[in-house]
């Protein structure tokens, strides 16, 4: 443990506790190998205790006026604003993203919590006409009950907050199970809500493995909703286990996000966008640009300029403000990404730049990989499978039509982008690209929280989070029919 590291227990029923005899694990700074925190490796019994607490807390939270729940969220956003720099540094230290992006992660949290605080005074239903006289029809959003939020390490504060803030404002009680690698950031998120005045048991926190804690939570019959962001294989497992209990399962899984650059594009703008989209967060965003589809006429020029820019990227300590790319998040990430680079070489992709682990000096303490670009034939594994690292595949196409065909020919559908000045083609692309998010003349990353976030195909199961769509994920819609005629009116019969 270093001077800045901290140990955290579980947070159940409003108390931080380390169960007697608990096993623990540590999280590490991927740039230096230093310990960032120590946490409880939770058990199935801990998961059950957290659900017990959430069940007990639910009725009072459900009957708390929604604007009041919103006020507590607003207080949480203000606390996080005050602690922004400190938490942003932790994000960089525990996950490895550069400090400007660490701040972005926390800012995204603040923005979303504020947005959901506003929902405290909306949470709108519908009023619709009745087919009968003296009758009134409306819908209300009611909380599901206990919901479980399982989150990844790549946005260690933003994604937990997307889920927790939405679940709380809707009146659910929550059990939060973060990715182990970023448990410290997750614990800080919980502390923010604790300080904001979320009542005991309304938000519970259990660290530990997905196989033990995650499965116990998903399979607990008292849990009604699950929201999971992570890899496609785990997502399938979560969905299957949740389905057995007929629970609603919201999934946000992988991406293989394309940027199309057409001959008429503003190339300077596209270069900036591709560089940020592909190598920001070391390519470890679900929305990261992992495929670049270039129209024939600009292929050689664009690739040459991109390679020059990529070779000049400064890779190093993410807390150094001049650094543009930090380490990848863990030893496992390093191994998987380097394996994919080998796959690319073995299947005959042309390595345009990068391709190796960075070594020597401070690099030897962490998990640093060169920003890497392959020229590929569409269909190669590296052009279709999610790598989740700083590896970009470039494909040459003859025209817009082929670009869209290649863009759509993957199993994922999260984000896509097109750079062109042709307004007709831009609108066609909005129609034709099979993704949940499309950018025109902007990178594939950087979604704003007031819009729905999610994708098609294997990116999920159709759900969306963020924006007002999040409300659907965390509530049951009740349809209400109020008859003030004082007589029996028969729908479909009296009206025939
Ligand atoms: C993710 O990588 O799972 O749009 C989330 C973006 C961010 C969120 C990414 N606002 O890139």
PDB file of N, CA and C and ligand atoms in Angstrom, residues 108 154-155 159 162 252 285-287 445-447 453, ligand 1:
ATOM      1  N   UNK A 108     -18.605  13.812 -17.102  1.00  0.00           N
ATOM      2  CA  UNK A 108     -19.743  13.067 -17.659  1.00  0.00           C
ATOM      3  C   UNK A 108     -20.649  12.575 -16.527  1.00  0.00           C
ATOM      4  N   UNK A 154     -13.654   0.837 -17.924  1.00  0.00           N
ATOM      5  CA  UNK A 154     -13.122   1.857 -18.846  1.00  0.00           C
ATOM      6  C   UNK A 154     -13.658   3.269 -18.583  1.00  0.00           C
ATOM      7  N   UNK A 155     -14.869   3.341 -18.016  1.00  0.00           N
ATOM      8  CA  UNK A 155     -15.374   4.636 -17.537  1.00  0.00           C
ATOM      9  C   UNK A 155     -15.721   4.438 -16.070  1.00  0.00           C
ATOM     10  N   UNK A 159     -19.860   5.463 -16.128  1.00  0.00           N
ATOM     11  CA  UNK A 159     -20.848   4.401 -16.379  1.00  0.00           C
ATOM     12  C   UNK A 159     -21.574   4.015 -15.083  1.00  0.00           C
ATOM     13  N   UNK A 162     -24.185   6.681 -14.737  1.00  0.00           N
ATOM     14  CA  UNK A 162     -25.293   6.541 -15.697  1.00  0.00           C
ATOM     15  C   UNK A 162     -26.353   5.620 -15.121  1.00  0.00           C
ATOM     16  N   UNK A 252     -25.089  -3.401 -22.438  1.00  0.00           N
ATOM     17  CA  UNK A 252     -24.334  -2.516 -23.337  1.00  0.00           C
ATOM     18  C   UNK A 252     -22.980  -3.185 -23.525  1.00  0.00           C
ATOM     19  N   UNK A 285     -12.628   2.314 -25.381  1.00  0.00           N
ATOM     20  CA  UNK A 285     -14.017   2.741 -25.227  1.00  0.00           C
ATOM     21  C   UNK A 285     -14.857   1.804 -26.077  1.00  0.00           C
ATOM     22  N   UNK A 286     -16.079   1.555 -25.624  1.00  0.00           N
ATOM     23  CA  UNK A 286     -16.996   0.776 -26.469  1.00  0.00           C
ATOM     24  C   UNK A 286     -17.222   1.519 -27.772  1.00  0.00           C
ATOM     25  N   UNK A 287     -17.085   2.844 -27.715  1.00  0.00           N
ATOM     26  CA  UNK A 287     -17.343   3.671 -28.896  1.00  0.00           C
ATOM     27  C   UNK A 287     -16.067   3.979 -29.695  1.00  0.00           C
ATOM     28  N   UNK A 445     -16.572   8.779 -30.774  1.00  0.00           N
ATOM     29  CA  UNK A 445     -16.659   8.874 -29.308  1.00  0.00           C
ATOM     30  C   UNK A 445     -17.200  10.250 -28.910  1.00  0.00           C
ATOM     31  N   UNK A 446     -17.627  10.336 -27.656  1.00  0.00           N
ATOM     32  CA  UNK A 446     -18.036  11.649 -27.162  1.00  0.00           C
ATOM     33  C   UNK A 446     -19.534  11.853 -27.124  1.00  0.00           C
ATOM     34  N   UNK A 447     -20.279  10.767 -26.914  1.00  0.00           N
ATOM     35  CA  UNK A 447     -21.734  10.902 -26.808  1.00  0.00           C
ATOM     36  C   UNK A 447     -22.095  11.789 -25.625  1.00  0.00           C
ATOM     37  N   UNK A 453     -28.102   6.151 -25.326  1.00  0.00           N
ATOM     38  CA  UNK A 453     -26.814   5.544 -25.657  1.00  0.00           C
ATOM     39  C   UNK A 453     -26.992   4.035 -25.740  1.00  0.00           C
TER      40      UNK A 453
HETATM   41  C1  LIG B   1     -18.168   3.396 -23.288  1.00  0.00           C
HETATM   42  O1  LIG B   1     -17.082   3.317 -23.841  1.00  0.00           O
HETATM   43  O2  LIG B   1     -18.734   2.365 -22.874  1.00  0.00           O
HETATM   44  O3  LIG B   1     -19.411   8.345 -26.092  1.00  0.00           O
HETATM   45  C2  LIG B   1     -18.859   4.652 -22.976  1.00  0.00           C
HETATM   46  C3  LIG B   1     -18.401   8.173 -25.429  1.00  0.00           C
HETATM   47  C4  LIG B   1     -18.480   8.320 -23.934  1.00  0.00           C
HETATM   48  C5  LIG B   1     -19.013   7.080 -23.319  1.00  0.00           C
HETATM   49  C6  LIG B   1     -18.348   5.827 -23.740  1.00  0.00           C
HETATM   50  N1  LIG B   1     -19.340   9.446 -23.638  1.00  0.00           N
HETATM   51  O4  LIG B   1     -17.340   7.874 -25.936  1.00  0.00           O
END
